[in-house]
Short mmCIF file of C-alpha atoms in Angstrom, two decimals:
data_model
loop_
_atom_site.label_atom_id
_atom_site.label_comp_id
_atom_site.label_asym_id
_atom_site.label_seq_id
_atom_site.Cartn_x
_atom_site.Cartn_y
_atom_site.Cartn_z
CA MET Q 1 9.48 -7.63 10.69
CA PRO Q 2 7.12 -4.44 11.21
CA VAL Q 3 9.10 -1.76 13.26
CA LEU Q 4 7.08 -1.37 16.41
CA ALA Q 5 7.73 2.10 17.58
CA GLU Q 6 8.24 2.76 21.02
CA LYS Q 7 6.04 4.72 22.82
CA LEU Q 8 7.08 7.94 23.27
CA ASN Q 9 6.83 9.16 26.95
CA ARG Q 10 5.66 12.18 28.13
CA ALA Q 11 8.75 14.56 27.61
CA GLN Q 12 9.44 13.31 23.82
CA GLU Q 13 5.91 14.00 22.96
CA ASP Q 14 6.61 17.55 24.62
CA ALA Q 15 9.79 17.84 22.61
CA LEU Q 16 8.11 16.95 19.40
CA GLN Q 17 4.93 19.52 19.95
CA GLU Q 18 7.18 22.39 20.71
CA LEU Q 19 9.45 21.43 17.60
CA CYS Q 20 6.15 21.41 15.48
CA ASN Q 21 4.71 24.48 17.40
CA ILE Q 22 7.52 26.39 16.30
CA GLY Q 23 7.47 25.35 12.89
CA MET Q 24 3.91 26.03 12.39
CA GLY Q 25 4.48 29.52 13.85
CA HIS Q 26 7.14 30.00 10.68
CA ALA Q 27 4.88 28.30 7.98
CA THR Q 28 1.66 30.42 9.20
CA THR Q 29 3.51 33.40 8.99
CA ALA Q 30 4.80 32.63 5.44
CA LEU Q 31 1.21 32.42 4.46
CA ALA Q 32 0.01 35.63 6.47
CA GLN Q 33 2.54 37.84 4.39
CA LEU Q 34 1.21 35.82 1.19
CA MET Q 35 -1.84 36.58 1.81
CA GLY Q 36 -2.17 39.72 3.95
CA LYS Q 37 -4.51 38.15 6.68
CA THR Q 38 -3.43 37.32 10.10
CA ILE Q 39 -3.47 33.57 10.77
CA TYR Q 40 -3.93 31.62 13.99
CA PHE Q 41 -3.00 28.22 14.68
CA ASP Q 42 -4.32 25.28 17.11
CA ILE Q 43 -1.48 23.79 19.21
CA PRO Q 44 -0.37 20.99 17.27
CA ARG Q 45 -1.35 17.83 18.46
CA ILE Q 46 0.82 14.48 18.83
CA SER Q 47 -0.57 11.18 18.41
CA GLN Q 48 1.24 7.81 18.28
CA VAL Q 49 -1.74 5.52 16.96
CA PRO Q 50 -2.10 2.02 14.89
CA ILE Q 51 -2.17 2.92 11.17
CA SER Q 52 -5.88 1.50 10.95
CA GLN Q 53 -6.94 4.38 13.19
CA ILE Q 54 -5.29 7.19 10.75
CA PRO Q 55 -8.38 8.05 8.54
CA GLN Q 56 -10.40 8.79 11.54
CA ILE Q 57 -7.87 11.11 12.87
CA VAL Q 58 -7.56 12.90 9.46
CA GLY Q 59 -11.40 13.40 9.12
CA ASN Q 60 -14.87 12.91 8.04
CA ALA Q 61 -15.37 10.47 5.62
CA GLU Q 62 -18.12 11.76 3.50
CA GLN Q 63 -16.52 15.20 2.59
CA THR Q 64 -14.34 15.65 -0.47
CA VAL Q 65 -11.48 17.95 0.18
CA VAL Q 66 -8.20 19.21 -1.21
CA GLY Q 67 -5.13 17.66 -0.43
CA ILE Q 68 -1.67 18.41 -0.77
CA TYR Q 69 1.01 16.17 -0.47
CA LEU Q 70 4.90 16.68 0.15
CA ARG Q 71 7.16 14.21 0.69
CA PHE Q 72 10.59 15.59 2.47
CA SER Q 73 13.98 13.61 2.63
CA GLY Q 74 17.37 13.58 3.90
CA PRO Q 75 18.96 12.66 7.47
CA ILE Q 76 14.74 12.29 8.33
CA SER Q 77 12.04 11.79 5.94
CA GLY Q 78 8.45 11.71 5.96
CA ASN Q 79 5.13 12.94 4.57
CA ILE Q 80 3.29 16.40 4.96
CA ILE Q 81 0.02 16.53 3.92
CA LEU Q 82 -2.39 19.73 3.86
CA ILE Q 83 -6.19 19.65 4.17
CA PHE Q 84 -8.39 22.14 3.05
CA PRO Q 85 -12.30 22.17 2.94
CA LYS Q 86 -14.32 23.25 -0.11
CA LYS Q 87 -15.38 26.60 1.28
CA SER Q 88 -11.94 27.21 2.45
CA VAL Q 89 -10.60 27.05 -1.35
CA LEU Q 90 -12.79 29.38 -2.40
CA LEU Q 91 -11.74 31.86 0.15
CA LEU Q 92 -8.21 31.28 -0.42
CA ARG Q 93 -8.86 31.72 -3.99
CA GLN Q 94 -10.60 35.22 -3.57
CA ILE Q 95 -8.22 36.25 -1.40
CA MET Q 96 -5.24 35.60 -3.70
CA THR Q 97 -6.58 36.54 -6.87
CA GLY Q 98 -10.07 38.27 -6.17
CA ASP Q 99 -12.21 35.86 -8.01
CA LYS Q 100 -15.19 35.67 -6.26
CA SER Q 101 -17.16 32.74 -8.35
CA ARG Q 102 -18.67 30.35 -5.97
CA LYS Q 103 -17.65 27.94 -8.39
CA LEU Q 104 -14.69 25.11 -7.94
CA VAL Q 105 -12.87 24.20 -10.87
CA PHE Q 106 -9.42 22.25 -10.49
CA ASP Q 107 -8.23 23.54 -13.44
CA GLU Q 108 -4.33 24.21 -14.01
CA TYR Q 109 -4.25 27.72 -12.48
CA ASN Q 110 -6.27 26.76 -9.49
CA THR Q 111 -4.18 23.43 -8.54
CA SER Q 112 -1.27 25.30 -9.06
CA LEU Q 113 -2.48 28.18 -6.86
CA LEU Q 114 -3.10 25.46 -4.09
CA LYS Q 115 0.30 23.59 -4.57
CA GLU Q 116 2.02 26.90 -4.15
CA VAL Q 117 0.33 27.34 -1.02
CA GLY Q 118 1.56 23.81 0.30
CA ASN Q 119 4.91 24.49 -1.12
CA ILE Q 120 5.20 27.57 1.00
CA LEU Q 121 3.54 26.12 4.39
CA THR Q 122 6.13 23.14 4.03
CA GLY Q 123 9.19 24.75 2.70
CA SER Q 124 8.76 27.30 5.96
CA TYR Q 125 8.04 24.48 8.18
CA LEU Q 126 10.96 22.37 7.27
CA SER Q 127 13.62 25.22 7.11
CA VAL Q 128 12.79 25.37 10.88
CA MET Q 129 13.38 21.60 11.28
CA GLU Q 130 16.54 22.10 9.57
CA ASN Q 131 17.78 25.00 11.95
CA LEU Q 132 16.45 23.04 14.79
CA LEU Q 133 17.41 19.89 14.35
CA LYS Q 134 20.93 20.87 12.49
CA MET Q 135 20.12 18.68 9.35
CA GLN Q 136 19.39 19.48 5.21
CA LEU Q 137 16.11 18.48 3.97
CA VAL Q 138 15.04 18.20 0.50
CA GLN Q 139 11.31 18.55 -0.02
CA SER Q 140 9.40 16.79 -3.17
CA VAL Q 141 7.10 18.59 -5.28
CA PRO Q 142 3.44 19.28 -4.13
CA TRP Q 143 0.85 16.36 -5.22
CA PHE Q 144 -2.70 17.67 -5.51
CA ALA Q 145 -5.95 15.66 -4.92
CA PHE Q 146 -9.38 16.25 -4.48
CA ASP Q 147 -11.24 13.40 -3.07
CA LEU Q 148 -12.40 12.14 0.77
CA ALA Q 149 -9.51 12.97 3.18
CA SER Q 150 -9.38 9.21 4.39
CA ALA Q 151 -8.96 8.33 0.78
CA ILE Q 152 -6.35 10.91 -0.03
CA ILE Q 153 -4.23 9.95 2.98
CA ASP Q 154 -4.12 6.34 1.61
CA PRO Q 155 -0.87 6.13 -0.63
CA ILE Q 156 0.74 8.21 2.48
CA LEU Q 157 -0.61 5.24 4.61
CA ILE Q 158 0.73 2.63 2.48
CA GLN Q 159 4.38 4.52 2.58
CA LEU Q 160 4.39 3.96 6.25
CA GLY Q 161 2.99 0.70 6.32
CA LYS Q 162 5.96 -0.92 4.61
CA ASP Q 163 7.84 -0.70 7.63
CA THR Q 164 5.31 -0.17 10.69
CA ASP Q 165 1.98 -0.82 12.27
CA ASN Q 166 2.00 1.98 14.11
CA ALA Q 167 2.56 5.88 13.29
CA VAL Q 168 3.09 9.51 14.80
CA VAL Q 169 0.65 11.87 13.25
CA ILE Q 170 1.37 15.38 14.26
CA GLU Q 171 -1.61 17.84 13.30
CA ALA Q 172 -2.24 21.08 13.52
CA GLU Q 173 -5.33 23.30 12.21
CA PHE Q 174 -4.51 26.83 11.32
CA PHE Q 175 -7.41 29.29 10.30
CA VAL Q 176 -7.67 33.23 9.20
CA ARG Q 177 -8.58 35.62 11.98
CA GLU Q 178 -10.83 37.43 9.87
CA SER Q 179 -12.46 34.68 8.49
CA GLU Q 180 -12.55 31.46 10.21
CA ASN Q 181 -14.05 29.61 7.36
CA LEU Q 182 -11.38 29.71 6.23
CA LYS Q 183 -9.21 27.11 7.72
CA GLY Q 184 -6.77 24.05 6.86
CA ARG Q 185 -5.20 21.53 8.46
CA PHE Q 186 -1.13 20.38 8.72
CA TYR Q 187 -0.38 16.99 9.55
CA LEU Q 188 3.31 15.41 9.68
CA LEU Q 189 3.77 11.67 9.30
CA PRO Q 190 7.51 11.21 9.77
CA ASP Q 191 8.72 7.90 8.57
CA PRO Q 192 8.86 5.47 11.63
CA LYS Q 193 12.80 5.58 11.73
CA SER Q 194 12.71 9.25 11.72
CA VAL Q 195 10.67 9.85 14.81
CA LYS Q 196 13.88 8.96 17.09
CA LEU Q 197 16.32 10.69 15.19
CA MET Q 198 14.27 13.70 15.48
CA LEU Q 199 14.26 13.45 19.01
CA GLU Q 200 17.95 12.55 19.48
CA ALA Q 201 18.71 15.57 17.36
CA VAL Q 202 16.84 17.52 20.00
CA GLY Q 203 18.54 15.43 23.28
CA MET Q 204 15.46 13.69 23.84
CA GLY Q 205 16.30 10.34 22.41
CA GLY Q 206 15.45 6.95 24.14
CA MET P 1 -32.23 -4.08 12.37
CA LYS P 2 -29.18 -4.45 10.36
CA LYS P 3 -26.29 -3.99 11.93
CA VAL P 4 -22.86 -2.41 10.35
CA LEU P 5 -19.51 -3.93 11.16
CA ARG P 6 -16.94 -1.51 10.13
CA VAL P 7 -13.60 -2.78 8.69
CA ARG P 8 -10.73 -0.48 8.90
CA ILE P 9 -7.29 -0.79 6.99
CA SER P 10 -5.19 -3.98 8.06
CA GLU P 11 -8.57 -5.55 9.82
CA HIS P 12 -10.85 -8.00 8.30
CA SER P 13 -14.23 -8.99 9.63
CA VAL P 14 -17.16 -11.86 8.83
CA ALA P 15 -20.88 -11.11 8.36
CA ARG P 16 -24.19 -13.03 8.44
CA ASP P 17 -28.00 -12.51 8.36
CA SER P 18 -28.83 -8.81 8.88
CA GLU P 19 -25.19 -7.99 9.44
CA ARG P 20 -23.22 -5.19 7.14
CA LEU P 21 -19.54 -5.19 6.47
CA LYS P 22 -18.47 -1.08 5.27
CA SER P 23 -14.94 0.27 4.40
CA PHE P 24 -14.98 4.22 4.43
CA GLY P 25 -12.70 6.23 2.19
CA LEU P 26 -10.93 3.44 0.06
CA GLY P 27 -8.31 5.15 -1.75
CA SER P 28 -5.40 3.12 -3.36
CA CYS P 29 -6.36 0.30 -0.78
CA ILE P 30 -8.47 -2.52 -1.43
CA GLY P 31 -11.88 -3.48 -0.16
CA LEU P 32 -12.03 -7.52 -0.83
CA VAL P 33 -15.00 -9.41 -0.11
CA ILE P 34 -15.17 -13.26 -0.23
CA TYR P 35 -18.37 -14.84 0.44
CA ASP P 36 -20.33 -17.99 0.00
CA PRO P 37 -23.75 -17.30 -1.47
CA HIS P 38 -25.34 -20.69 -0.69
CA LYS P 39 -24.87 -19.84 3.14
CA LYS P 40 -25.11 -16.10 2.90
CA ILE P 41 -22.07 -15.26 4.80
CA GLY P 42 -19.02 -12.97 3.74
CA ALA P 43 -15.98 -12.00 4.63
CA MET P 44 -14.49 -8.63 4.01
CA ALA P 45 -10.76 -7.22 4.31
CA HIS P 46 -9.33 -3.77 3.89
CA ILE P 47 -5.96 -4.41 2.23
CA LEU P 48 -3.06 -1.85 2.31
CA LEU P 49 -0.29 -3.43 0.44
CA PRO P 50 0.56 -6.29 -2.42
CA ARG P 51 3.26 -7.78 0.00
CA PRO P 52 4.99 -7.40 3.24
CA ALA P 53 8.44 -6.07 2.45
CA ASN P 54 10.17 -9.28 3.57
CA SER P 55 9.11 -11.83 1.45
CA HIS P 56 9.90 -13.94 4.21
CA ALA P 57 7.34 -12.49 6.86
CA ARG P 58 5.09 -14.98 7.18
CA GLU P 59 2.03 -12.59 8.67
CA LYS P 60 -1.54 -13.55 9.16
CA SER P 61 -2.95 -10.47 8.59
CA ALA P 62 -5.78 -8.39 6.42
CA LYS P 63 -2.93 -5.89 5.31
CA TYR P 64 -1.23 -7.54 2.61
CA ALA P 65 -3.17 -9.33 -0.69
CA ALA P 66 -2.02 -12.76 -0.62
CA SER P 67 -2.25 -13.03 3.36
CA ALA P 68 -5.83 -11.44 3.44
CA VAL P 69 -7.01 -14.18 0.55
CA ALA P 70 -5.68 -16.80 3.00
CA LEU P 71 -7.42 -15.36 6.08
CA LEU P 72 -10.78 -14.68 4.46
CA ILE P 73 -10.71 -18.09 3.37
CA GLU P 74 -9.89 -19.52 6.39
CA GLU P 75 -12.67 -17.47 8.59
CA LEU P 76 -15.20 -18.72 6.11
CA ARG P 77 -14.39 -22.09 6.15
CA LYS P 78 -14.42 -21.93 10.06
CA ALA P 79 -18.04 -20.48 9.55
CA GLY P 80 -18.95 -23.68 8.17
CA CYS P 81 -18.33 -22.49 4.43
CA ASN P 82 -17.40 -24.70 1.54
CA PRO P 83 -14.39 -23.36 0.18
CA GLY P 84 -15.56 -24.60 -3.56
CA HIS P 85 -18.72 -22.14 -3.44
CA LEU P 86 -16.97 -19.36 -2.26
CA ARG P 87 -16.87 -16.23 -4.78
CA ALA P 88 -14.96 -12.96 -4.76
CA LYS P 89 -15.73 -9.17 -5.35
CA MET P 90 -12.92 -6.18 -4.89
CA ALA P 91 -13.57 -2.15 -5.13
CA GLY P 92 -10.71 0.61 -4.28
CA GLY P 93 -7.38 0.46 -5.56
CA ALA P 94 -7.52 4.40 -7.18
CA ASN P 95 -4.83 6.68 -7.91
CA MET P 96 -5.38 9.51 -5.61
CA PHE P 97 -3.18 11.93 -7.31
CA PRO P 98 -4.41 12.02 -10.97
CA ARG P 99 -2.34 13.10 -13.80
CA ARG P 100 -4.96 15.86 -14.63
CA PHE P 101 -4.09 17.48 -11.34
CA ASN P 102 -0.45 16.44 -11.56
CA PRO P 103 0.66 16.88 -15.15
CA ALA P 104 4.30 17.67 -14.31
CA ALA P 105 4.91 15.24 -11.57
CA ASP P 106 7.35 12.55 -11.49
CA TYR P 107 5.07 9.40 -10.51
CA ARG P 108 8.59 7.47 -9.69
CA ALA P 109 9.17 10.04 -7.41
CA ILE P 110 6.38 8.79 -5.12
CA THR P 111 6.20 4.78 -5.56
CA SER P 112 2.94 5.06 -3.56
CA ALA P 113 1.36 6.75 -6.38
CA SER P 114 0.74 3.86 -8.26
CA ILE P 115 0.26 1.25 -5.67
CA GLY P 116 -3.55 1.04 -6.31
CA GLU P 117 -3.10 -0.97 -9.43
CA ARG P 118 -0.54 -3.04 -7.71
CA ASN P 119 -2.60 -4.00 -4.87
CA ALA P 120 -5.51 -4.77 -7.78
CA ARG P 121 -3.25 -6.98 -9.26
CA ALA P 122 -2.14 -9.22 -6.10
CA VAL P 123 -5.31 -9.52 -4.97
CA ARG P 124 -5.82 -11.38 -8.55
CA GLN P 125 -3.63 -13.48 -8.33
CA ALA P 126 -3.78 -14.64 -4.88
CA LEU P 127 -7.69 -15.17 -5.52
CA ALA P 128 -6.50 -17.43 -8.93
CA ARG P 129 -4.05 -19.39 -6.75
CA ARG P 130 -6.91 -20.25 -4.33
CA LYS P 131 -9.25 -21.08 -7.06
CA VAL P 132 -11.60 -18.45 -6.11
CA THR P 133 -13.89 -16.63 -8.99
CA LEU P 134 -13.43 -12.94 -8.97
CA VAL P 135 -16.96 -12.27 -10.42
CA ALA P 136 -16.92 -8.46 -9.88
CA GLU P 137 -14.57 -5.62 -9.18
CA GLU P 138 -14.57 -2.00 -9.60
CA VAL P 139 -10.96 -0.90 -9.37
CA GLY P 140 -8.81 1.92 -9.95
CA GLY P 141 -9.97 5.16 -11.26
CA GLU P 142 -9.03 8.44 -9.51
CA GLN P 143 -11.62 8.82 -6.72
CA GLY P 144 -11.98 7.41 -3.34
CA ARG P 145 -14.56 4.91 -2.78
CA THR P 146 -16.83 3.26 0.39
CA ILE P 147 -18.27 0.00 0.24
CA GLU P 148 -20.82 -1.96 1.77
CA PHE P 149 -21.63 -5.70 1.52
CA ASN P 150 -24.66 -7.35 2.19
CA PRO P 151 -24.44 -11.11 2.73
CA GLN P 152 -27.86 -12.29 2.22
CA THR P 153 -28.00 -10.63 -1.51
CA GLY P 154 -24.03 -10.85 -1.76
CA GLU P 155 -24.14 -7.26 -3.50
CA LEU P 156 -21.39 -5.03 -3.11
CA ALA P 157 -22.49 -1.36 -3.12
CA VAL P 158 -19.71 1.19 -3.93
CA TYR P 159 -20.42 4.64 -3.29
CA LYS P 160 -17.71 6.83 -5.23
CA SER P 161 -16.45 10.27 -4.05
CA SER P 162 -18.38 11.88 -6.46
CA GLY P 163 -21.70 10.59 -5.04
CA GLU P 164 -22.33 7.80 -7.85
CA LEU P 165 -23.59 4.48 -6.71
CA LYS P 166 -22.62 1.53 -8.43
CA VAL P 167 -24.14 -2.19 -7.10
CA LEU P 168 -21.21 -5.03 -7.83
#
């Protein structure tokens, strides 16, 4: 039987939002150091929705984007995916390597570069979770995809869909101060059972 | 005026006359169409998984391959179609994290990476069990797809994320 997630109350939503806010702060600081740029991020949004609605949250069904996917596990488990529009990928590469070409070829060098960005953002984010939730987490290697955002997210929805029809989506957009065209979106989709554990760990369980 | 009915994950819908059925951004999911070419009525399901984790679950939903096939046949029968006339087409089931981008990755670490092929296989099996002929398919590969079905012509338009169009 699918696990029907209980609706989060306002205080629980706030607690998750704060947790992710701190996580995003650390993650974007790490990226800022890597890039030598100032990075801003929007306050994370928490949505509790049927899985069928997640593709619309993740974005435009017509634009191809880069997706970097990592799974994490431990006392809590879940999925993190970073989405970068094509234009941002070009700018990111330009800043980090000096390559000014307008052509996007996803060879091993470029995919590794983007995976490493995913690794750093996710690693810093999860280290905050580890400290605040007092648990140890292990992250997978980053996986690279280039396609429609709604298609890239499919394997994650399949993972979540095994146990539930609803999921919690935590999303935050970040962008470089000097160049608002360089932006990305960060999504955290905890496994269904982990939402409760996360809330319990911050004293906001049922 | 053509009316487009959007079919989201785990959902299904029936169309006739000038109506069209559309699913956006299929990755590893399968878009399955079963239709009656005589009555010009079609039904689409957006399938997420081969089967429920708990095999005893008797869920009547478009979420799983087997129950989606049963559900579409039932809907078409209710709409006046003859089960003996039904035909099927499907698209989707791609691997969204292809080997060429992830050469060193361990595919066993993320079971859902290979789920596209398993979804397609489960649909073929379910169709065979219900004796519905699968007349065309565009599955697998490494690209997302958006599909649109026209019950008047029985054509399934498959738009790949690269922009390429293939009509089944």
